[in-house]
Short mmCIF file of C-alpha atoms and ligand atoms in Angstrom, two decimals:
data_model
loop_
_atom_site.label_atom_id
_atom_site.label_comp_id
_atom_site.label_asym_id
_atom_site.label_seq_id
_atom_site.Cartn_x
_atom_site.Cartn_y
_atom_site.Cartn_z
CA MET A 86 66.19 121.28 105.89
CA GLU A 87 68.11 118.16 104.92
CA LEU A 88 69.61 116.34 107.88
CA PRO A 89 73.43 116.41 108.01
CA PHE A 90 75.52 113.27 107.63
CA ALA A 91 76.52 111.34 110.76
CA GLU A 92 78.23 108.09 111.64
CA SER A 93 76.33 104.80 111.27
CA TRP A 94 77.45 103.72 114.76
CA LYS A 95 77.74 105.07 118.28
CA ILE A 96 80.70 104.68 120.65
CA LYS A 97 80.63 102.10 123.46
CA MET A 98 84.22 102.08 124.70
CA VAL A 99 86.91 104.76 124.66
CA GLU A 100 90.70 104.81 124.93
CA PRO A 101 92.36 107.94 126.38
CA ILE A 102 95.06 109.65 124.32
CA ARG A 103 97.49 112.28 125.48
CA LYS A 104 98.99 115.44 124.03
CA SER A 105 102.67 116.25 124.51
CA THR A 106 104.81 119.38 124.37
CA ARG A 107 106.93 120.40 121.43
CA GLU A 108 110.07 120.03 123.59
CA GLU A 109 109.13 116.42 124.41
CA ARG A 110 108.51 115.65 120.75
CA GLU A 111 111.79 117.17 119.67
CA GLN A 112 113.60 114.88 122.08
CA TRP A 113 111.58 111.77 121.14
CA ILE A 114 111.88 112.14 117.38
CA LYS A 115 115.62 112.70 117.70
CA GLU A 116 115.90 109.52 119.77
CA ALA A 117 113.87 107.78 117.05
CA TYR A 118 116.42 108.88 114.40
CA TYR A 119 113.71 110.91 112.67
CA ASN A 120 111.94 107.68 111.78
CA VAL A 121 108.35 107.62 113.06
CA PHE A 122 108.32 103.81 113.10
CA GLN A 123 110.80 104.07 115.98
CA LEU A 124 108.50 106.20 118.16
CA LYS A 125 106.57 104.69 121.05
CA SER A 126 102.81 104.91 120.61
CA GLU A 127 102.42 106.91 123.83
CA GLN A 128 104.62 109.58 122.23
CA VAL A 129 101.89 110.01 119.61
CA TYR A 130 98.67 112.02 119.99
CA ILE A 131 96.81 111.14 116.78
CA ASP A 132 98.18 108.06 115.06
CA LEU A 133 97.80 107.95 111.30
CA ILE A 134 100.78 105.70 110.58
CA THR A 135 98.45 103.10 109.15
CA ASP A 136 94.85 101.96 108.80
CA SER A 137 96.11 98.39 109.17
CA GLY A 138 95.06 96.53 112.30
CA THR A 139 94.18 99.81 113.99
CA GLY A 140 90.39 99.80 113.49
CA SER A 141 87.79 99.49 116.25
CA MET A 142 85.91 96.23 116.35
CA SER A 143 82.14 96.32 116.80
CA ASP A 144 80.22 94.87 119.74
CA ARG A 145 79.23 91.99 117.43
CA GLN A 146 82.90 91.29 116.70
CA TRP A 147 83.79 91.33 120.41
CA ALA A 148 80.87 88.99 121.07
CA ALA A 149 82.10 86.64 118.33
CA LEU A 150 85.53 86.53 120.01
CA MET A 151 84.01 84.83 123.04
CA LEU A 152 82.67 82.04 120.84
CA GLY A 153 86.07 81.32 119.30
CA ASP A 154 86.91 77.66 118.91
CA GLU A 155 90.60 77.14 119.65
CA SER A 156 90.74 73.53 118.43
CA TYR A 157 93.98 72.85 116.60
CA ALA A 158 92.24 71.17 113.67
CA GLY A 159 88.75 71.58 112.27
CA ALA A 160 87.75 74.55 114.48
CA SER A 161 84.21 75.84 113.94
CA SER A 162 85.71 79.37 113.77
CA PHE A 163 87.57 78.37 110.61
CA PHE A 164 84.41 77.10 108.98
CA ASN A 165 82.56 80.31 109.98
CA LEU A 166 85.29 82.33 108.33
CA LYS A 167 85.49 80.11 105.26
CA GLU A 168 81.73 80.27 104.69
CA THR A 169 81.73 84.06 105.00
CA ILE A 170 84.63 84.38 102.56
CA GLN A 171 82.92 82.03 100.11
CA LYS A 172 79.70 84.04 100.33
CA ILE A 173 81.43 87.40 99.79
CA THR A 174 84.00 86.38 97.17
CA GLY A 175 82.66 83.26 95.48
CA PHE A 176 86.07 81.58 95.98
CA GLU A 177 85.88 77.96 97.04
CA TYR A 178 89.29 77.40 98.65
CA VAL A 179 90.45 79.36 101.70
CA ILE A 180 93.83 79.33 103.45
CA PRO A 181 94.02 81.48 106.61
CA THR A 182 97.30 83.29 107.36
CA HIS A 183 98.37 85.62 110.13
CA GLN A 184 98.36 88.72 107.91
CA GLY A 185 98.50 89.88 104.30
CA ARG A 186 102.21 89.50 103.68
CA ALA A 187 102.00 85.96 105.05
CA ALA A 188 99.35 85.20 102.44
CA GLU A 189 101.76 86.58 99.84
CA ASN A 190 104.60 84.49 101.22
CA VAL A 191 102.59 81.27 101.18
CA LEU A 192 101.10 81.74 97.71
CA PHE A 193 104.21 83.22 96.10
CA SER A 194 106.32 80.36 97.45
CA TYR A 195 104.30 78.24 95.07
CA LEU A 196 103.78 80.68 92.19
CA VAL A 197 106.87 82.90 91.88
CA LYS A 198 110.18 81.63 90.48
CA GLU A 199 113.50 83.33 89.78
CA GLY A 200 113.36 85.34 86.56
CA ASN A 201 109.57 85.77 86.63
CA VAL A 202 107.89 89.06 85.83
CA ILE A 203 104.69 90.02 87.66
CA PRO A 204 102.86 92.95 86.14
CA GLY A 205 100.35 94.91 88.21
CA ASN A 206 99.26 98.32 89.49
CA SER A 207 101.67 99.74 92.10
CA HIS A 208 102.50 96.54 93.98
CA PHE A 209 102.46 97.21 97.73
CA ASP A 210 105.93 97.20 99.33
CA THR A 211 105.57 93.75 100.93
CA THR A 212 104.21 92.38 97.67
CA LYS A 213 107.16 93.83 95.80
CA GLY A 214 109.47 92.56 98.54
CA HIS A 215 108.17 89.00 98.22
CA ILE A 216 108.60 89.15 94.45
CA GLU A 217 112.07 90.72 94.48
CA ALA A 218 113.32 88.42 97.24
CA ARG A 219 112.57 85.54 94.84
CA LYS A 220 114.70 87.28 92.18
CA ALA A 221 111.65 88.14 90.13
CA VAL A 222 110.48 91.54 88.89
CA ALA A 223 107.41 93.51 90.00
CA LEU A 224 106.50 95.45 86.86
CA ASP A 225 104.39 98.52 87.56
CA CYS A 226 101.69 99.07 84.93
CA THR A 227 99.66 101.75 86.73
CA ILE A 228 98.18 104.49 84.53
CA ASP A 229 100.58 107.44 84.19
CA ASP A 230 97.84 109.85 85.31
CA ALA A 231 98.14 108.41 88.84
CA LYS A 232 101.39 110.34 89.22
CA ASN A 233 99.74 113.70 88.57
CA THR A 234 98.35 114.39 92.04
CA GLN A 235 96.25 117.36 90.95
CA LEU A 236 94.30 115.51 88.26
CA GLU A 237 90.80 114.45 89.38
CA LEU A 238 89.97 111.01 88.03
CA PRO A 239 87.33 108.67 89.47
CA PHE A 240 89.52 105.56 89.12
CA LYS A 241 93.10 106.68 89.46
CA GLY A 242 94.26 103.26 90.66
CA ASN A 243 93.62 101.61 87.29
CA VAL A 244 95.96 99.34 85.37
CA ASP A 245 97.21 100.81 82.09
CA ILE A 246 95.89 98.20 79.67
CA LYS A 247 98.38 99.11 76.96
CA LYS A 248 101.36 98.74 79.34
CA LEU A 249 99.94 95.42 80.52
CA GLU A 250 99.54 94.07 76.99
CA ASP A 251 103.08 95.16 76.09
CA ALA A 252 104.34 93.29 79.15
CA LEU A 253 102.32 90.19 78.28
CA GLN A 254 103.82 90.19 74.78
CA LYS A 255 107.36 90.93 75.84
CA TYR A 256 107.65 88.59 78.84
CA SER A 257 104.94 86.08 78.01
CA ASP A 258 106.50 82.84 79.39
CA ARG A 259 108.01 84.61 82.37
CA ILE A 260 104.65 85.83 83.73
CA PRO A 261 103.05 83.45 86.25
CA PHE A 262 100.08 85.77 86.97
CA ILE A 263 98.88 89.36 86.86
CA ILE A 264 98.25 91.17 90.15
CA VAL A 265 95.69 93.92 90.67
CA THR A 266 95.69 95.80 93.99
CA ILE A 267 92.25 97.02 95.07
CA THR A 268 92.26 99.79 96.12
CA ASN A 269 95.64 100.95 94.87
CA ASN A 270 97.29 101.90 98.16
CA THR A 271 100.60 103.24 96.87
CA ALA A 272 98.92 105.50 94.28
CA GLY A 273 96.86 107.08 97.06
CA GLY A 274 94.15 104.65 98.08
CA GLN A 275 92.73 105.13 94.63
CA PRO A 276 90.08 102.74 93.32
CA VAL A 277 90.16 100.46 90.28
CA SER A 278 87.01 100.46 88.15
CA MET A 279 85.01 97.35 87.34
CA GLN A 280 85.58 98.14 83.67
CA ASN A 281 89.34 98.16 84.19
CA MET A 282 89.22 94.82 86.02
CA LYS A 283 87.13 93.44 83.13
CA ASP A 284 89.73 94.69 80.66
CA VAL A 285 92.52 93.04 82.67
CA ARG A 286 90.53 89.80 82.70
CA ALA A 287 90.03 89.93 78.94
CA LEU A 288 93.77 90.37 78.36
CA ALA A 289 94.55 87.62 80.87
CA ASN A 290 92.24 85.29 78.96
CA LYS A 291 93.84 86.25 75.66
CA TYR A 292 97.31 85.40 76.97
CA ASN A 293 96.11 82.55 79.16
CA LYS A 294 97.32 84.02 82.46
CA PRO A 295 95.65 83.89 85.86
CA VAL A 296 94.73 87.06 87.77
CA LEU A 297 95.34 87.63 91.48
CA PHE A 298 93.69 90.47 93.41
CA ASP A 299 95.59 91.96 96.35
CA SER A 300 92.34 92.71 98.13
CA ALA A 301 93.27 94.49 101.37
CA ARG A 302 90.70 97.26 100.67
CA PHE A 303 88.29 95.50 98.31
CA ALA A 304 85.19 96.77 100.16
CA GLU A 305 86.29 100.40 99.86
CA ASN A 306 86.93 99.71 96.18
CA ALA A 307 83.38 98.38 95.85
CA TYR A 308 82.05 101.55 97.53
CA PHE A 309 83.76 103.70 94.89
CA ILE A 310 82.39 101.50 92.10
CA LYS A 311 78.88 101.91 93.52
CA THR A 312 79.16 105.67 93.91
CA ARG A 313 81.25 106.52 90.82
CA GLU A 314 80.80 103.94 88.08
CA GLU A 315 77.90 103.95 85.65
CA GLY A 316 75.45 101.10 86.22
CA TYR A 317 76.34 100.22 89.82
CA GLN A 318 74.26 102.74 91.83
CA ASN A 319 71.51 100.23 92.49
CA LYS A 320 73.71 97.26 93.31
CA THR A 321 74.60 96.37 96.88
CA ILE A 322 78.22 96.33 98.03
CA LYS A 323 78.00 92.55 98.40
CA GLU A 324 76.76 92.20 94.80
CA ILE A 325 79.63 94.38 93.59
CA CYS A 326 82.14 92.31 95.61
CA LEU A 327 80.92 89.10 94.00
CA GLU A 328 81.11 90.66 90.55
CA THR A 329 84.63 91.92 91.34
CA PHE A 330 86.00 88.58 92.48
CA ALA A 331 84.37 86.76 89.55
CA LEU A 332 87.07 88.51 87.49
CA ALA A 333 89.98 86.98 89.46
CA ASP A 334 91.37 83.49 89.97
CA GLY A 335 92.27 84.21 93.54
CA MET A 336 93.06 86.81 96.15
CA THR A 337 95.52 87.56 98.90
CA MET A 338 94.01 89.48 101.79
CA SER A 339 95.31 91.57 104.63
CA ALA A 340 92.26 91.32 106.88
CA LYS A 341 93.67 94.12 109.04
CA LYS A 342 92.15 96.68 106.68
CA ASP A 343 88.70 95.94 105.30
CA GLY A 344 88.23 92.95 107.62
CA ILE A 345 88.47 95.38 110.59
CA VAL A 346 90.47 93.03 112.78
CA ASN A 347 93.75 93.75 114.52
CA MET A 348 95.52 90.77 112.97
CA GLY A 349 94.66 88.32 110.21
CA GLY A 350 94.76 87.47 106.55
CA PHE A 351 93.99 84.77 104.05
CA ILE A 352 94.34 83.40 100.54
CA ALA A 353 91.16 82.49 98.67
CA THR A 354 90.96 80.99 95.20
CA ARG A 355 88.81 79.05 92.80
CA LYS A 356 91.88 77.19 91.46
CA GLU A 357 92.33 73.82 93.10
CA GLU A 358 95.87 73.79 91.73
CA TRP A 359 96.80 76.98 93.65
CA PHE A 360 95.26 75.61 96.82
CA GLU A 361 97.07 72.30 96.50
CA GLY A 362 100.34 74.03 95.62
CA ALA A 363 100.20 76.60 98.42
CA LYS A 364 98.80 74.59 101.30
CA GLY A 365 102.09 72.89 102.16
CA TYR A 366 103.70 76.31 102.56
CA CYS A 367 100.89 77.34 104.90
CA VAL A 368 101.64 74.37 107.13
CA GLN A 369 105.37 75.13 106.94
CA TYR A 370 105.26 78.89 107.57
CA GLU A 371 101.92 79.70 109.21
CA GLY A 372 100.26 76.72 110.82
CA TYR A 373 97.80 73.97 110.12
CA LEU A 374 95.25 74.66 107.36
CA THR A 375 92.31 75.44 109.64
CA TYR A 376 94.07 78.23 111.53
CA GLY A 377 97.13 79.33 109.55
CA GLY A 378 98.53 81.66 112.20
CA MET A 379 95.19 82.94 113.53
CA ASN A 380 93.43 82.25 116.80
CA GLY A 381 89.97 80.73 116.56
CA ARG A 382 88.51 83.83 118.20
CA ASP A 383 90.21 86.07 115.66
CA MET A 384 88.78 84.06 112.76
CA ASN A 385 85.33 84.48 114.31
CA ALA A 386 85.78 88.24 114.67
CA LEU A 387 87.04 88.46 111.10
CA ALA A 388 83.98 86.65 109.77
CA VAL A 389 81.78 89.29 111.41
CA GLY A 390 84.05 92.14 110.31
CA LEU A 391 83.94 91.07 106.67
CA ASP A 392 80.17 90.85 106.79
CA GLU A 393 79.76 94.28 108.45
CA ASN A 394 82.23 96.09 106.27
CA THR A 395 80.59 94.94 103.06
CA GLU A 396 77.52 96.96 104.04
CA PHE A 397 77.07 100.41 102.52
CA ASP A 398 76.42 102.37 105.73
CA ASN A 399 79.66 101.32 107.37
CA LEU A 400 81.70 102.13 104.28
CA GLU A 401 79.93 105.44 103.75
CA THR A 402 80.77 106.57 107.30
CA ARG A 403 84.38 105.64 106.74
CA ILE A 404 84.92 107.20 103.35
CA GLN A 405 82.95 110.35 104.21
CA GLN A 406 85.39 110.94 107.06
CA VAL A 407 88.38 110.75 104.74
CA ALA A 408 86.53 113.12 102.38
CA TYR A 409 85.88 115.49 105.30
CA LEU A 410 89.60 115.75 106.04
CA ALA A 411 90.24 116.39 102.35
CA GLN A 412 87.68 119.19 102.34
CA ARG A 413 89.42 120.84 105.31
CA LEU A 414 92.77 120.63 103.49
CA ASP A 415 91.14 122.21 100.45
CA GLU A 416 90.16 125.20 102.58
CA PHE A 417 93.85 125.72 103.36
CA GLY A 418 95.07 125.00 99.82
CA ILE A 419 97.19 122.03 100.87
CA PRO A 420 97.99 119.80 97.85
CA TYR A 421 97.23 116.08 98.10
CA GLN A 422 96.58 113.19 95.75
CA ARG A 423 93.19 114.07 94.27
CA PRO A 424 90.49 112.99 94.66
CA ALA A 425 90.64 111.80 98.30
CA GLY A 426 91.32 108.07 98.53
CA GLY A 427 89.48 105.39 100.45
CA HIS A 428 91.68 104.96 103.49
CA ALA A 429 93.96 107.94 103.58
CA ILE A 430 94.96 111.37 102.38
CA PHE A 431 98.31 111.48 100.62
CA VAL A 432 99.89 114.93 100.84
CA ASP A 433 102.07 115.84 97.86
CA ALA A 434 105.21 116.68 99.83
CA PRO A 435 107.44 118.12 97.07
CA LYS A 436 104.62 120.60 96.28
CA VAL A 437 104.63 121.74 99.93
CA LEU A 438 108.36 121.66 100.73
CA THR A 439 109.52 123.12 97.44
CA HIS A 440 112.97 123.99 98.80
CA VAL A 441 113.83 120.47 99.99
CA PRO A 442 115.59 118.54 97.18
CA LYS A 443 114.47 114.98 96.44
CA GLU A 444 117.82 113.66 97.72
CA GLU A 445 116.77 115.00 101.13
CA PHE A 446 113.41 113.18 101.14
CA PRO A 447 110.66 115.86 101.20
CA ALA A 448 107.84 113.52 102.32
CA GLN A 449 109.89 112.16 105.21
CA THR A 450 110.79 115.73 106.17
CA LEU A 451 107.11 116.71 106.15
CA THR A 452 106.27 113.63 108.23
CA VAL A 453 108.74 114.78 110.88
CA GLU A 454 107.45 118.39 110.75
CA LEU A 455 103.84 117.29 111.27
CA TYR A 456 104.88 115.15 114.22
CA LEU A 457 106.79 118.07 115.75
CA GLU A 458 103.84 120.38 115.17
CA ALA A 459 101.14 118.39 116.96
CA GLY A 460 102.23 114.83 117.76
CA ILE A 461 100.44 113.52 114.68
CA ARG A 462 102.13 110.49 113.17
CA GLY A 463 101.66 109.99 109.45
CA CYS A 464 104.05 108.00 107.33
CA GLU A 465 106.12 108.45 104.23
CA ILE A 466 104.97 106.67 101.08
CA GLY A 467 107.68 108.01 98.88
CA TYR A 468 111.36 107.87 98.07
CA LEU A 469 112.44 106.13 101.28
CA LEU A 470 109.79 103.45 100.90
CA ALA A 471 110.61 103.07 97.20
CA ASP A 472 113.97 101.63 98.28
CA ARG A 473 116.91 101.22 95.95
CA ASP A 474 116.84 99.52 92.57
CA PRO A 475 117.86 95.90 93.30
CA ILE A 476 120.35 95.91 90.43
CA THR A 477 121.82 99.43 90.22
CA ARG A 478 121.38 100.14 93.99
CA GLU A 479 120.39 103.71 93.09
CA ASN A 480 117.58 105.41 95.02
CA ARG A 481 114.31 105.14 93.10
CA PHE A 482 113.21 108.74 92.65
CA GLY A 483 110.87 107.99 89.74
CA GLY A 484 107.60 107.74 91.65
CA ILE A 485 105.66 110.16 93.81
CA ASP A 486 106.76 111.34 97.24
CA LEU A 487 103.81 111.46 99.60
CA LEU A 488 103.02 111.91 103.27
CA ARG A 489 100.21 109.44 103.98
CA LEU A 490 97.65 110.25 106.63
CA ALA A 491 95.95 106.87 107.02
CA ILE A 492 92.69 107.02 108.92
CA PRO A 493 91.96 104.04 111.19
CA ARG A 494 88.42 102.67 110.79
CA ARG A 495 85.84 103.75 113.41
CA VAL A 496 88.53 105.25 115.70
CA TYR A 497 88.78 109.05 115.45
CA THR A 498 86.05 111.69 115.22
CA ASN A 499 85.85 114.64 112.86
CA ASN A 500 87.21 116.81 115.70
CA HIS A 501 90.44 114.86 115.30
CA MET A 502 90.27 115.50 111.56
CA ASP A 503 90.07 119.23 112.33
CA VAL A 504 93.19 119.03 114.51
CA ILE A 505 95.06 117.19 111.74
CA ALA A 506 94.02 119.75 109.13
CA VAL A 507 95.03 122.76 111.25
CA ALA A 508 98.34 121.18 112.29
CA LEU A 509 99.17 120.61 108.66
CA LYS A 510 98.11 124.16 107.82
CA ASN A 511 100.53 125.48 110.43
CA VAL A 512 103.38 123.53 108.81
CA PHE A 513 102.15 124.66 105.39
CA ASP A 514 102.20 128.31 106.50
CA ARG A 515 105.87 128.08 107.46
CA ARG A 516 106.90 125.95 104.46
CA GLU A 517 109.20 128.65 103.04
CA THR A 518 111.37 128.39 106.15
CA ILE A 519 111.90 124.64 105.73
CA THR A 520 114.82 124.41 103.34
CA ARG A 521 116.67 121.27 104.37
CA GLY A 522 115.53 117.67 104.75
CA VAL A 523 117.11 114.50 106.09
CA ARG A 524 120.08 112.30 105.24
CA ILE A 525 120.32 108.51 105.59
CA ALA A 526 122.81 107.51 108.29
CA TRP A 527 122.04 103.78 108.19
CA GLU A 528 119.67 101.62 106.11
CA ALA A 529 118.74 97.95 105.74
CA PRO A 530 119.28 96.31 102.32
CA ILE A 531 115.52 95.77 101.81
CA MET A 532 112.39 97.48 103.26
CA ARG A 533 114.62 100.13 104.73
CA HIS A 534 111.90 102.58 105.77
CA PHE A 535 110.96 100.64 108.92
CA THR A 536 114.40 100.76 110.47
CA VAL A 537 116.24 103.53 108.66
CA LYS A 538 118.25 105.93 110.80
CA LEU A 539 118.15 109.51 109.61
CA GLU A 540 119.91 112.74 110.42
CA LYS A 541 118.30 116.14 110.17
CA LEU A 542 120.20 118.49 107.87
N1 LIG B 804 98.72 94.66 100.28
C1 LIG B 804 98.36 95.94 100.47
C2 LIG B 804 97.68 96.69 99.39
C3 LIG B 804 98.65 96.54 101.70
O1 LIG B 804 98.31 97.82 101.89
C4 LIG B 804 99.30 95.79 102.71
C5 LIG B 804 99.62 96.39 104.00
C6 LIG B 804 99.62 94.46 102.46
C7 LIG B 804 99.32 93.92 101.22
C8 LIG B 804 100.30 93.60 103.47
O2 LIG B 804 99.43 93.25 104.49
O3 LIG B 804 100.34 94.32 106.55
O4 LIG B 804 98.66 92.48 106.67
O5 LIG B 804 100.98 92.00 105.98
N2 LIG B 804 99.58 97.61 104.21
C9 LIG B 804 99.77 98.30 105.47
C10 LIG B 804 99.74 99.77 105.22
C11 LIG B 804 100.90 97.83 106.28
O6 LIG B 804 100.06 100.50 106.18
O7 LIG B 804 99.36 100.21 104.15
P1 LIG B 804 99.90 93.01 106.01
#
């Protein structure tokens, strides 16, 4: 008999978590204005709000922390990190930042000007925010198939090459760079194929534009290339990463995902001009160039995390767990963005809550229902997060409305996955009784989902 699959690690330290009663949760979510970002973590049993900064570090990472060099300038921890990044990405220049959006802020302060257009595949909300705040446009060129949640495609995060070329022709002088997000978080943690990145590179060369990779989950993307794309089965994850980054001019990184640290980020590039242009903004916004908002110990831990998480076994354990949750949802017929993504399951809320109109935010409503059911905190990646159009101020209902169940790395067991699946099934079973959603009582002008106050209808 073939041995079953099991994790490539064992557990050395545990953190207790606590269940609550439905009455408690009803009170807490009301006090939080039906916005799960406003809940306290101890009001949550299983926390799937994000996979960002919520992973468990390894014993090697904790050991590296103790060797952190906290020197203001020239810390050995910076050089450890820089060498690791150079080895994994091939990029020569490295600017550390305190997280991914800080990397965006520093680099975009140099690259993005009013009136610019930045084409890409489903820019993440902070990426879009940093572009729009500079009065530029984030132009989404994701393949249309990504919106059809029931279609099974191996690389559903891809850039639509035709849309990209149209944009390059139409806006040519207004485009400072092309951005490719690997994996494509907003479209469901869906990977981008090596072929697609090669096609983007070819177009970029034709129109003489640089390419930036938003690389928060680049290692998970490499895993999907290895397991799904012709010709990569026998390459190591590290070889695939090098081949990936050879197609870009630079990257912004939220190290809180595939770096498996609680806080951290960086910019890396082969363009001296980008490094020279951005470094002043690092000093201004983040800190001196050899720490950029990170502690020495955190840079050390990140160097180890990047090395560990570009190994196949670690990635396989992670992605198999997400696939396991998907398989449980399949048993119950619960619709989600297919196939399962790298870091999360994205439940197709309008297909579950068919009676809740889009104006009443089905995915947010489902997020609240799942919390009430079992204290499980997912988050809405849908109409609330899509914000309003900066010009017309209308709600953007054009995209997909999903409840994201983001799985922290090396944190929960498959028993927790079973609880999540059954809790969702219980909500699914009573879906016909859920006919009303939520209404916005107060919202911020930008990135409203974090602080929005809602009322239950
Ligand atoms: N890019 C992508 C693709 C992301 O998913 C995120 C963060 C960022 C950039 C920004 O990085 O948080 O370190 O500043 N995503 C988190 C999430 C918050 O929950 O998906 P950050």
